[in-house]
Amino acid sequence: MIKLKVEEIYKTFDGKEVLKGISFQAKEGEFVSLLGPSGCGKSTMLRIICGLETPDKGNVMVSGQTVTYQKPEKRNIGMVFQNYALFPSMNVEKNVGYGLKMKHVPKDEIAKRVSGALELVHLSGYEKRPISKLSGGEQQRVALARALVVKPDILLLDEPLSALDRKIRGEMQAEIRNIQQKVGITTIFVTHDQEEALTMSDKIILMNGGKIEQAGEPWNIYNRPASVFASDFLGKANLLKGMLRTMPDGRKVVSGRGWSFPTNTKEEDGEVQVAVRKWSVLCLVKRFILQ
Ligand SMILES: Nc1ncnc2c1ncn2[C@@H]1O[C@H](COP(=O)(O)OP(=O)(O)O)[C@@H](O)[C@H]1O
Ligand SMILES: [Mg+2]
C-alpha cells in the first residue's frame, strides 16, 4: 500500500524557486531517504509533508487522502527536527507525553504510553531527568520517543544525527533503523550524508537544486548513477574519458589511454565518461560508466 504520495511539488521563497516539481512515494513501512547537498530543498519538502509549509503547486497524499492544505495538528505525522526542539524546562517524561496531553489523553494512559515509548528507545528509568542532564544521543532518543508516542502514520526525521559525534552517530543509525522496523512505521529521513542514506534506506531520493536527480534502491543508485552528480555525490569516484566500441563478436569494450575493459552496457558507441570507484563493479548509464 502507498502510504505517502508527493505529487509535482513546487515552492518559491522570495522569488527563488526552491522545489521544482518533486514527486515520490513511500510504501507502508518503507524507509525513504531524501539525500542531497545543503540548500537543495530537503527540509522544505519535509515541512510541506507535515504541513508547516504549503506548496505553491502540487499535492501531498497520506493513505490516499489529500492533506496538502490541512493544518499540521490535523495530520497524524511525527517529526524529529535537527536540533531536537525539546522543551528544556520539562523533564523527559513531560517532553514525551506533551503531544498526548494536548490531545487530552487520560493521565494513566499517558504514563503507560510514555513508559512504552521510552522502553522502545532504551531510556527506561530516565522519566524524571531534566533535558539539560542528557547527552546529545539521549536527547535524540527523547525526541524520537516524543514523535512515536502519538502513533503517527508517518515519521519524518530531518538530519536527526547531524549534531552527534561519529561513534554515537553510527550507533544511532542502527538504532533508528531497528526501531523503525520494529514499529513498522513509514519513515522519511533527510540527510546530506551519502553513507548514512546508503546504509539505512529502502529507497533513496537524490535531490539537487530543488529537483530529483535520481530515485531508487541504494544499491542501484550507487552502482547505476544516472549522472556525474549522482556518481560524485554517492561516493568519491575518479572520472575518466573513454571510448565505447562494439567488437565484431558483439561484445562491448570501453577504453582510454593505456586502459581497456569489457562492459555489458546498453549505451551506444562513442565517447563516454567512466567513473572508477574502489569497487570493481562495472556499469554504464547515460553515456556514463562506473567501475
Ligand atoms: N522560510 C524560508 N524563507 C526563505 N527562504 C527559505 C525558507 N526556507 C528555506 N529557504 C531557502 O530554501 C532553500 C532550501 O532550503 P532547505 O529546504 O532548508 O534546504 P536543505 O534542507 O536541503 O538544506 C535554501 O536556499 C533556503 O535558504
Ligand atoms: Mg535542511
mmCIF file of C-alpha atoms and ligand atoms in Angstrom, residues 37-44 82 158-159 190-192, ligand 2:
data_model
loop_
_atom_site.group_PDB
_atom_site.id
_atom_site.type_symbol
_atom_site.label_atom_id
_atom_site.label_comp_id
_atom_site.label_asym_id
_atom_site.label_seq_id
_atom_site.Cartn_x
_atom_site.Cartn_y
_atom_site.Cartn_z
ATOM 1 C CA PRO A 37 23.597 18.809 -0.574
ATOM 2 C CA SER A 38 22.731 21.595 1.844
ATOM 3 C CA GLY A 39 20.163 24.030 0.401
ATOM 4 C CA CYS A 40 18.696 21.607 -2.173
ATOM 5 C CA GLY A 41 15.234 21.773 -0.564
ATOM 6 C CA LYS A 42 15.095 18.661 1.666
ATOM 7 C CA SER A 43 13.809 20.388 4.814
ATOM 8 C CA THR A 44 11.288 22.423 2.806
ATOM 9 C CA GLN A 82 17.708 18.612 13.504
ATOM 10 C CA ASP A 158 15.257 15.960 9.483
ATOM 11 C CA GLU A 159 19.001 15.293 9.769
ATOM 12 C CA VAL A 190 16.528 13.678 5.479
ATOM 13 C CA THR A 191 20.305 13.616 5.295
ATOM 14 C CA HIS A 192 23.198 15.114 3.346
HETATM 15 MG MG MG B 2 17.702 21.030 5.967
#
